[in-house]
Amino acid sequence: MNRKNIYRLLVLITCFGTLWEMPTAHADVFWRKAILACSKDTNQFVIRFGTLWNDDKIDKAELVKTSPDIGDLYKKFTVVPDGQCILPDGKKVRVRSSVSQAFAYGMGGADPDSGFILEVNDHPVFYKKKFYLGYGQEKFVLNSVLYDDGVLYEDVSGRLEIKDKRYPESVLSDDEKKEFYRDRVRVRLKENVSEFCKELLGSKTKPEYSKPEKIPLGFLSSFNFDLNNDGKIDKVFRIGGSSADCGVGCGTHYFDGSFLMVFTDGEEKVPQFIEDMNNIQKGRDDDYLFNLDLGIKSIEKISDWSAYFISYSASGNTARYIYNVPFGYKGTNYIEAFEVSEDALPRRSIVKMTPDNKLIPVCKYPH
């Protein structure tokens, strides 16, 4: 078994060892990295790609094989660990590595895609361009990049391809443009977060949950809370992927999130709701709940529960991968909705439920 497969095995043991009451194992950690080497005498630089293990320095990187010409130049040039240099003609070069989202579950979850950003004079020449495909594919799709006085060459599987990048802002691929745009949106979201919204994230009073009960959908827990801010206590149930009051990442591949069921008109129908939730059949009734329109919806479907289903998303994601967490702040109660996907924009939102059982957006955050 090679080093990478051993790593995968240890990651699985680390993530799931507690299910078998096994001691937690510690695994090697590897990094996919874009490494910049610049010439001191000519307007040239090389970017190579490789793998670093644990705390290894760049000179220990396991580099992808490249063409002999580029390999020879790399040896002559100066490797810059911080990924920045200035060429003799004054051009500023900056290279950064990027990693796609890693999940603790699913095929290849411990081995995500990797990409890189190349900027020349602060212009994006490549933007989160993928050089490694993980998630079970396990292959480098770009071997190296050579910049030679204004012209870029890509080494793809041993073939040098000229990529004229003299006008970098206009030549990004569609995927690169999408990533570039999304990061600009994140910056704008961060800049527009109000002081009040910053306070909401920092100071919270959370309700006290009952002991989680295992049900077919995950875990069910309840608490008494004036969720709709009408001055009366509501019975609120939280259905979570792993624990009714868990944090991000505690769910399962099937359901990594939590939604709320709120009884605002008394608890007469609560026993029937609990019975139905314990007897629900996967693949039928649960799909009805997960596929409801996001936001808030009155529920009288499986039995006459007379409750409200709540799962909020400002990005339109599925309820399976959104955590909904009630909290109080200065006499008003809110719901924080956090999406597992890093691609969600905004990824985190805060909403307030009104006495007439509507949701009003209050804050949105990039992360």
CSV table of C-alpha atoms in Angstrom, one decimal:
chain,number,residue,atom,x,y,z
A,1,MET,CA,0.0,0.0,0.0
A,2,ASN,CA,1.5,3.3,-1.0
A,3,ARG,CA,1.9,6.4,1.2
A,4,LYS,CA,-1.2,8.1,-0.3
A,5,ASN,CA,-3.5,5.1,0.3
A,6,ILE,CA,-2.1,4.7,3.8
A,7,TYR,CA,-3.0,8.4,4.4
A,8,ARG,CA,-6.6,7.8,3.2
A,9,LEU,CA,-7.0,4.8,5.5
A,10,LEU,CA,-5.8,6.8,8.5
A,11,VAL,CA,-8.1,9.7,7.6
A,12,LEU,CA,-11.0,7.3,7.6
A,13,ILE,CA,-10.0,5.9,10.9
A,14,THR,CA,-9.5,9.4,12.3
A,15,CYS,CA,-13.0,10.5,11.1
A,16,PHE,CA,-14.9,7.4,12.0
A,17,GLY,CA,-12.9,5.6,14.6
A,18,THR,CA,-15.2,6.7,17.5
A,19,LEU,CA,-18.0,4.7,15.9
A,20,TRP,CA,-16.1,1.6,16.8
A,21,GLU,CA,-14.7,3.0,20.0
A,22,MET,CA,-11.2,2.9,18.6
A,23,PRO,CA,-8.4,5.2,19.5
A,24,THR,CA,-8.0,8.1,17.2
A,25,ALA,CA,-5.1,7.8,14.7
A,26,HIS,CA,-2.9,10.6,13.5
A,27,ALA,CA,-2.2,10.7,9.8
A,28,ASP,CA,0.3,12.4,7.5
A,29,VAL,CA,-0.9,15.7,6.0
A,30,PHE,CA,-0.1,16.5,2.4
A,31,TRP,CA,-0.4,19.8,0.4
A,32,ARG,CA,-0.7,20.3,-3.3
A,33,LYS,CA,1.3,23.4,-4.2
A,34,ALA,CA,2.3,25.6,-7.0
A,35,ILE,CA,6.0,26.6,-6.7
A,36,LEU,CA,7.4,29.7,-8.3
A,37,ALA,CA,11.0,30.0,-9.5
A,38,CYS,CA,12.2,33.3,-11.1
A,39,SER,CA,15.2,34.3,-13.1
A,40,LYS,CA,17.4,37.1,-11.9
A,41,ASP,CA,18.8,37.9,-15.3
A,42,THR,CA,16.0,37.4,-17.8
A,43,ASN,CA,12.3,38.1,-17.9
A,44,GLN,CA,11.4,34.5,-17.2
A,45,PHE,CA,9.8,32.4,-14.5
A,46,VAL,CA,8.7,28.8,-14.1
A,47,ILE,CA,5.8,27.4,-12.0
A,48,ARG,CA,6.0,23.8,-11.1
A,49,PHE,CA,3.5,21.7,-9.2
A,50,GLY,CA,4.0,19.1,-6.5
A,51,THR,CA,3.1,17.6,-3.2
A,52,LEU,CA,4.5,18.6,0.2
A,53,TRP,CA,4.1,16.3,3.3
A,54,ASN,CA,3.6,17.6,6.8
A,55,ASP,CA,6.2,20.4,7.5
A,56,ASP,CA,8.4,19.7,4.5
A,57,LYS,CA,10.1,22.7,3.0
A,58,ILE,CA,9.7,23.5,-0.7
A,59,ASP,CA,13.0,21.8,-1.7
A,60,LYS,CA,11.5,18.5,-0.5
A,61,ALA,CA,8.4,18.7,-2.7
A,62,GLU,CA,7.6,15.7,-4.8
A,63,LEU,CA,7.4,17.5,-8.2
A,64,VAL,CA,5.4,16.5,-11.2
A,65,LYS,CA,7.6,15.4,-14.1
A,66,THR,CA,7.9,18.2,-16.7
A,67,SER,CA,9.7,18.8,-20.0
A,68,PRO,CA,13.5,18.8,-19.9
A,69,ASP,CA,13.7,22.4,-21.0
A,70,ILE,CA,11.5,23.6,-18.2
A,71,GLY,CA,13.1,21.3,-15.7
A,72,ASP,CA,16.5,22.7,-16.6
A,73,LEU,CA,15.3,26.3,-16.2
A,74,TYR,CA,13.7,25.5,-12.9
A,75,LYS,CA,17.1,24.3,-11.6
A,76,LYS,CA,18.8,27.5,-12.8
A,77,PHE,CA,16.2,29.9,-11.4
A,78,THR,CA,15.6,30.9,-7.8
A,79,VAL,CA,12.8,29.3,-6.0
A,80,VAL,CA,10.8,31.8,-3.9
A,81,PRO,CA,9.0,30.2,-1.0
A,82,ASP,CA,6.5,33.1,-0.6
A,83,GLY,CA,5.5,32.9,-4.3
A,84,GLN,CA,6.5,36.5,-5.2
A,85,CYS,CA,9.3,38.1,-7.3
A,86,ILE,CA,10.1,41.0,-9.5
A,87,LEU,CA,11.5,40.4,-12.9
A,88,PRO,CA,14.4,42.4,-14.4
A,89,ASP,CA,11.9,44.5,-16.5
A,90,GLY,CA,10.1,45.5,-13.3
A,91,LYS,CA,7.0,43.2,-13.6
A,92,LYS,CA,5.7,41.9,-10.3
A,93,VAL,CA,4.9,38.2,-10.2
A,94,ARG,CA,2.7,36.5,-7.6
A,95,VAL,CA,1.7,32.9,-7.4
A,96,ARG,CA,-0.8,31.4,-4.8
A,97,SER,CA,-2.1,27.9,-4.4
A,98,SER,CA,-5.8,27.2,-3.8
A,99,VAL,CA,-7.6,24.1,-2.6
A,100,SER,CA,-11.2,23.1,-3.2
A,101,GLN,CA,-13.5,22.2,-0.4
A,102,ALA,CA,-12.7,19.0,1.5
A,103,PHE,CA,-15.4,17.0,3.1
A,104,ALA,CA,-15.0,14.4,5.9
A,105,TYR,CA,-17.2,12.0,3.9
A,106,GLY,CA,-17.8,10.8,0.4
A,107,MET,CA,-15.5,9.4,-2.3
A,108,GLY,CA,-12.1,11.1,-2.2
A,109,GLY,CA,-13.2,13.7,0.3
A,110,ALA,CA,-9.8,13.8,1.9
A,111,ASP,CA,-8.2,14.6,-1.5
A,112,PRO,CA,-9.8,17.7,-3.0
A,113,ASP,CA,-8.9,19.5,-6.3
A,114,SER,CA,-6.1,22.0,-6.2
A,115,GLY,CA,-5.5,25.1,-8.3
A,116,PHE,CA,-3.4,28.2,-8.5
A,117,ILE,CA,-3.6,32.0,-9.0
A,118,LEU,CA,-1.0,33.8,-11.1
A,119,GLU,CA,-0.9,37.6,-11.1
A,120,VAL,CA,1.5,39.7,-13.2
A,121,ASN,CA,1.5,43.3,-12.2
A,122,ASP,CA,-1.7,42.6,-10.1
A,123,HIS,CA,-3.6,41.3,-13.2
A,124,PRO,CA,-4.9,37.7,-13.0
A,125,VAL,CA,-3.3,35.6,-15.7
A,126,PHE,CA,-4.6,32.4,-14.2
A,127,TYR,CA,-7.3,32.4,-11.5
A,128,LYS,CA,-7.8,29.2,-9.4
A,129,LYS,CA,-6.9,27.2,-12.5
A,130,LYS,CA,-6.9,23.5,-11.5
A,131,PHE,CA,-3.6,21.7,-11.8
A,132,TYR,CA,-4.7,18.7,-9.8
A,133,LEU,CA,-8.0,16.8,-9.9
A,134,GLY,CA,-8.7,14.9,-6.7
A,135,TYR,CA,-12.0,13.3,-5.4
A,136,GLY,CA,-11.0,9.9,-6.6
A,137,GLN,CA,-9.4,11.0,-9.9
A,138,GLU,CA,-5.9,11.6,-8.4
A,139,LYS,CA,-4.1,13.2,-11.3
A,140,PHE,CA,-2.2,16.3,-12.2
A,141,VAL,CA,-3.6,17.9,-15.4
A,142,LEU,CA,-1.0,20.6,-15.7
A,143,ASN,CA,2.7,19.8,-15.3
A,144,SER,CA,4.3,23.2,-15.3
A,145,VAL,CA,4.1,26.8,-16.7
A,146,LEU,CA,6.9,28.8,-18.3
A,147,TYR,CA,6.8,32.6,-18.7
A,148,ASP,CA,9.2,33.9,-21.3
A,149,ASP,CA,9.2,37.7,-21.8
A,150,GLY,CA,5.5,38.1,-22.1
A,151,VAL,CA,4.5,34.7,-23.5
A,152,LEU,CA,3.3,31.8,-21.4
A,153,TYR,CA,3.8,28.1,-22.2
A,154,GLU,CA,1.8,25.4,-20.5
A,155,ASP,CA,3.3,21.9,-20.1
A,156,VAL,CA,0.2,19.6,-20.4
A,157,SER,CA,1.2,15.9,-20.3
A,158,GLY,CA,4.6,16.7,-21.7
A,159,ARG,CA,3.3,18.9,-24.5
A,160,LEU,CA,4.2,22.6,-24.5
A,161,GLU,CA,1.3,24.8,-25.5
A,162,ILE,CA,1.7,28.6,-26.1
A,163,LYS,CA,-0.8,30.7,-24.1
A,164,ASP,CA,-0.5,34.4,-25.0
A,165,LYS,CA,-1.4,36.2,-21.8
A,166,ARG,CA,-0.5,39.7,-22.8
A,167,TYR,CA,-4.1,40.8,-21.9
A,168,PRO,CA,-4.8,38.6,-18.9
A,169,GLU,CA,-8.1,40.1,-17.8
A,170,SER,CA,-9.7,39.0,-21.1
A,171,VAL,CA,-8.3,35.4,-21.4
A,172,LEU,CA,-9.4,33.7,-18.3
A,173,SER,CA,-11.4,30.5,-18.9
A,174,ASP,CA,-15.1,30.4,-18.0
A,175,ASP,CA,-14.3,28.5,-14.8
A,176,GLU,CA,-11.6,30.9,-13.9
A,177,LYS,CA,-13.9,33.9,-14.6
A,178,LYS,CA,-16.6,32.3,-12.3
A,179,GLU,CA,-14.1,31.9,-9.4
A,180,PHE,CA,-12.8,35.5,-10.0
A,181,TYR,CA,-16.3,36.9,-9.9
A,182,ARG,CA,-17.2,34.9,-6.8
A,183,ASP,CA,-14.2,36.1,-4.8
A,184,ARG,CA,-15.1,39.7,-5.8
A,185,VAL,CA,-18.6,39.2,-4.5
A,186,ARG,CA,-17.2,37.8,-1.2
A,187,VAL,CA,-15.1,40.9,-0.8
A,188,ARG,CA,-18.1,43.2,-1.4
A,189,LEU,CA,-20.2,41.1,1.1
A,190,LYS,CA,-17.5,41.5,3.7
A,191,GLU,CA,-17.2,45.2,3.2
A,192,ASN,CA,-20.9,45.7,3.6
A,193,VAL,CA,-21.4,43.8,6.9
A,194,SER,CA,-22.7,46.4,9.3
A,195,GLU,CA,-21.5,46.8,12.9
A,196,PHE,CA,-24.8,45.4,14.2
A,197,CYS,CA,-24.4,42.3,12.1
A,198,LYS,CA,-20.9,41.9,13.4
A,199,GLU,CA,-22.3,42.1,16.9
A,200,LEU,CA,-24.9,39.4,16.2
A,201,LEU,CA,-22.2,36.9,15.3
A,202,GLY,CA,-20.2,37.7,18.4
A,203,SER,CA,-22.8,37.8,21.2
A,204,LYS,CA,-25.5,35.1,21.3
A,205,THR,CA,-27.8,33.4,23.8
A,206,LYS,CA,-28.7,29.9,22.6
A,207,PRO,CA,-31.7,27.9,23.8
A,208,GLU,CA,-31.2,24.7,25.9
A,209,TYR,CA,-32.0,21.6,23.8
A,210,SER,CA,-33.4,18.3,25.0
A,211,LYS,CA,-31.3,15.2,24.7
A,212,PRO,CA,-31.1,14.3,21.0
A,213,GLU,CA,-33.2,11.3,19.9
A,214,LYS,CA,-32.2,9.2,17.0
A,215,ILE,CA,-34.7,9.1,14.1
A,216,PRO,CA,-34.5,8.0,10.5
A,217,LEU,CA,-33.6,11.5,9.4
A,218,GLY,CA,-30.8,11.9,11.9
A,219,PHE,CA,-31.4,13.3,15.3
A,220,LEU,CA,-34.4,15.1,16.8
A,221,SER,CA,-34.2,17.6,19.7
A,222,SER,CA,-36.6,20.2,21.1
A,223,PHE,CA,-36.5,23.4,23.1
A,224,ASN,CA,-39.0,26.0,24.3
A,225,PHE,CA,-38.3,29.4,22.6
A,226,ASP,CA,-40.2,32.4,21.4
A,227,LEU,CA,-39.0,31.9,17.8
A,228,ASN,CA,-41.5,34.2,16.2
A,229,ASN,CA,-41.0,37.0,18.7
A,230,ASP,CA,-44.8,37.3,19.6
A,231,GLY,CA,-44.2,37.2,23.4
A,232,LYS,CA,-45.3,33.5,23.6
A,233,ILE,CA,-43.1,30.5,24.0
A,234,ASP,CA,-43.1,28.1,21.0
A,235,LYS,CA,-42.3,24.4,20.8
A,236,VAL,CA,-39.3,24.2,18.4
A,237,PHE,CA,-37.8,21.0,17.0
A,238,ARG,CA,-34.5,20.8,15.3
A,239,ILE,CA,-33.7,17.9,13.0
A,240,GLY,CA,-30.0,17.5,12.6
A,241,GLY,CA,-27.7,15.4,10.5
A,242,SER,CA,-25.7,14.1,13.4
A,243,SER,CA,-26.8,15.9,16.6
A,244,ALA,CA,-29.7,18.3,17.1
A,245,ASP,CA,-27.3,21.0,18.4
A,246,CYS,CA,-24.1,20.1,16.5
A,247,GLY,CA,-21.7,22.4,14.8
A,248,VAL,CA,-20.6,22.5,11.2
A,249,GLY,CA,-19.2,19.2,9.8
A,250,CYS,CA,-21.0,16.9,12.3
A,251,GLY,CA,-23.5,15.6,9.7
A,252,THR,CA,-23.5,12.7,7.3
A,253,HIS,CA,-23.1,12.5,3.6
A,254,TYR,CA,-26.8,12.1,3.3
A,255,PHE,CA,-27.8,15.0,5.5
A,256,ASP,CA,-25.2,17.5,6.7
A,257,GLY,CA,-27.4,20.2,8.1
A,258,SER,CA,-30.4,20.9,10.3
A,259,PHE,CA,-33.9,22.3,9.8
A,260,LEU,CA,-36.5,23.5,12.2
A,261,MET,CA,-40.2,22.5,12.8
A,262,VAL,CA,-42.0,25.1,14.9
A,263,PHE,CA,-45.3,24.8,16.7
A,264,THR,CA,-46.6,28.3,17.3
A,265,ASP,CA,-50.2,27.4,18.2
A,266,GLY,CA,-49.8,25.0,21.1
A,267,GLU,CA,-48.5,21.5,21.5
A,268,GLU,CA,-51.6,19.5,20.7
A,269,LYS,CA,-50.2,18.0,17.5
A,270,VAL,CA,-46.7,17.5,18.9
A,271,PRO,CA,-47.2,13.8,19.9
A,272,GLN,CA,-48.3,13.0,16.3
A,273,PHE,CA,-45.4,14.8,14.9
A,274,ILE,CA,-42.9,12.9,17.0
A,275,GLU,CA,-44.6,9.6,16.1
A,276,ASP,CA,-44.5,10.4,12.4
A,277,MET,CA,-40.8,11.5,12.6
A,278,ASN,CA,-39.9,8.2,14.2
A,279,ASN,CA,-41.8,6.2,11.6
A,280,ILE,CA,-40.8,8.2,8.5
A,281,GLN,CA,-39.6,6.2,5.5
A,282,LYS,CA,-36.5,7.2,3.8
A,283,GLY,CA,-36.9,7.9,0.1
A,284,ARG,CA,-40.5,9.0,0.4
A,285,ASP,CA,-41.7,11.2,3.2
A,286,ASP,CA,-38.3,12.6,4.0
A,287,ASP,CA,-37.8,13.7,0.4
A,288,TYR,CA,-41.0,15.8,0.8
A,289,LEU,CA,-39.4,17.7,3.7
A,290,PHE,CA,-36.0,18.2,2.1
A,291,ASN,CA,-37.5,19.3,-1.2
A,292,LEU,CA,-39.8,22.0,0.3
A,293,ASP,CA,-39.1,25.5,-0.9
A,294,LEU,CA,-36.5,27.1,1.2
A,295,GLY,CA,-37.6,29.7,3.8
A,296,ILE,CA,-40.7,29.1,5.9
A,297,LYS,CA,-43.7,26.9,5.0
A,298,SER,CA,-46.8,25.8,6.8
A,299,ILE,CA,-46.8,22.0,7.1
A,300,GLU,CA,-50.0,19.9,7.2
A,301,LYS,CA,-48.7,17.1,4.9
A,302,ILE,CA,-48.0,13.7,6.5
A,303,SER,CA,-50.3,14.3,9.4
A,304,ASP,CA,-52.0,17.5,10.5
A,305,TRP,CA,-49.0,18.8,12.3
A,306,SER,CA,-50.0,22.5,12.1
A,307,ALA,CA,-46.3,23.4,12.3
A,308,TYR,CA,-43.8,25.6,10.3
A,309,PHE,CA,-40.9,24.1,8.4
A,310,ILE,CA,-37.9,26.4,8.4
A,311,SER,CA,-34.7,26.1,6.4
A,312,TYR,CA,-33.3,29.4,5.1
A,313,SER,CA,-30.9,29.9,2.3
A,314,ALA,CA,-30.0,33.2,0.5
A,315,SER,CA,-28.2,31.3,-2.2
A,316,GLY,CA,-30.9,28.8,-3.0
A,317,ASN,CA,-29.1,25.6,-1.9
A,318,THR,CA,-30.8,22.4,-0.8
A,319,ALA,CA,-32.1,22.0,2.8
A,320,ARG,CA,-29.9,18.9,3.2
A,321,TYR,CA,-26.7,21.0,3.6
A,322,ILE,CA,-27.8,24.0,5.6
A,323,TYR,CA,-27.6,24.4,9.4
A,324,ASN,CA,-30.4,26.5,11.0
A,325,VAL,CA,-29.5,27.6,14.6
A,326,PRO,CA,-31.8,29.8,16.7
A,327,PHE,CA,-30.3,32.3,19.1
A,328,GLY,CA,-31.3,35.4,21.1
A,329,TYR,CA,-29.7,38.8,21.2
A,330,LYS,CA,-30.8,41.8,23.3
A,331,GLY,CA,-34.4,40.6,23.7
A,332,THR,CA,-35.0,39.5,20.1
A,333,ASN,CA,-34.7,36.0,18.7
A,334,TYR,CA,-33.1,35.1,15.4
A,335,ILE,CA,-32.0,32.2,13.2
A,336,GLU,CA,-28.5,31.8,11.9
A,337,ALA,CA,-28.4,29.8,8.7
A,338,PHE,CA,-25.0,28.4,7.7
A,339,GLU,CA,-24.4,26.5,4.4
A,340,VAL,CA,-21.9,23.7,4.2
A,341,SER,CA,-20.9,24.5,0.7
A,342,GLU,CA,-18.1,27.1,0.4
A,343,ASP,CA,-19.6,28.0,-3.0
A,344,ALA,CA,-22.7,29.5,-1.4
A,345,LEU,CA,-23.0,33.2,-1.7
A,346,PRO,CA,-23.7,34.5,0.9
A,347,ARG,CA,-22.7,31.4,2.9
A,348,ARG,CA,-24.1,32.6,6.3
A,349,SER,CA,-27.3,34.5,6.9
A,350,ILE,CA,-29.3,35.7,9.9
A,351,VAL,CA,-33.1,36.0,9.7
A,352,LYS,CA,-35.8,37.0,12.1
A,353,MET,CA,-39.2,35.3,12.4
A,354,THR,CA,-42.1,37.8,12.9
A,355,PRO,CA,-45.3,37.3,14.9
A,356,ASP,CA,-47.2,36.6,11.7
A,357,ASN,CA,-44.8,33.8,11.0
A,358,LYS,CA,-42.7,35.3,8.2
A,359,LEU,CA,-38.9,35.4,7.8
A,360,ILE,CA,-37.1,38.7,7.4
A,361,PRO,CA,-33.5,38.8,6.3
A,362,VAL,CA,-31.3,40.7,8.7
A,363,CYS,CA,-27.7,40.0,7.8
A,364,LYS,CA,-25.6,38.2,5.2
A,365,TYR,CA,-22.0,37.2,5.3
A,366,PRO,CA,-19.5,35.7,2.9
A,367,HIS,CA,-18.3,33.0,5.3
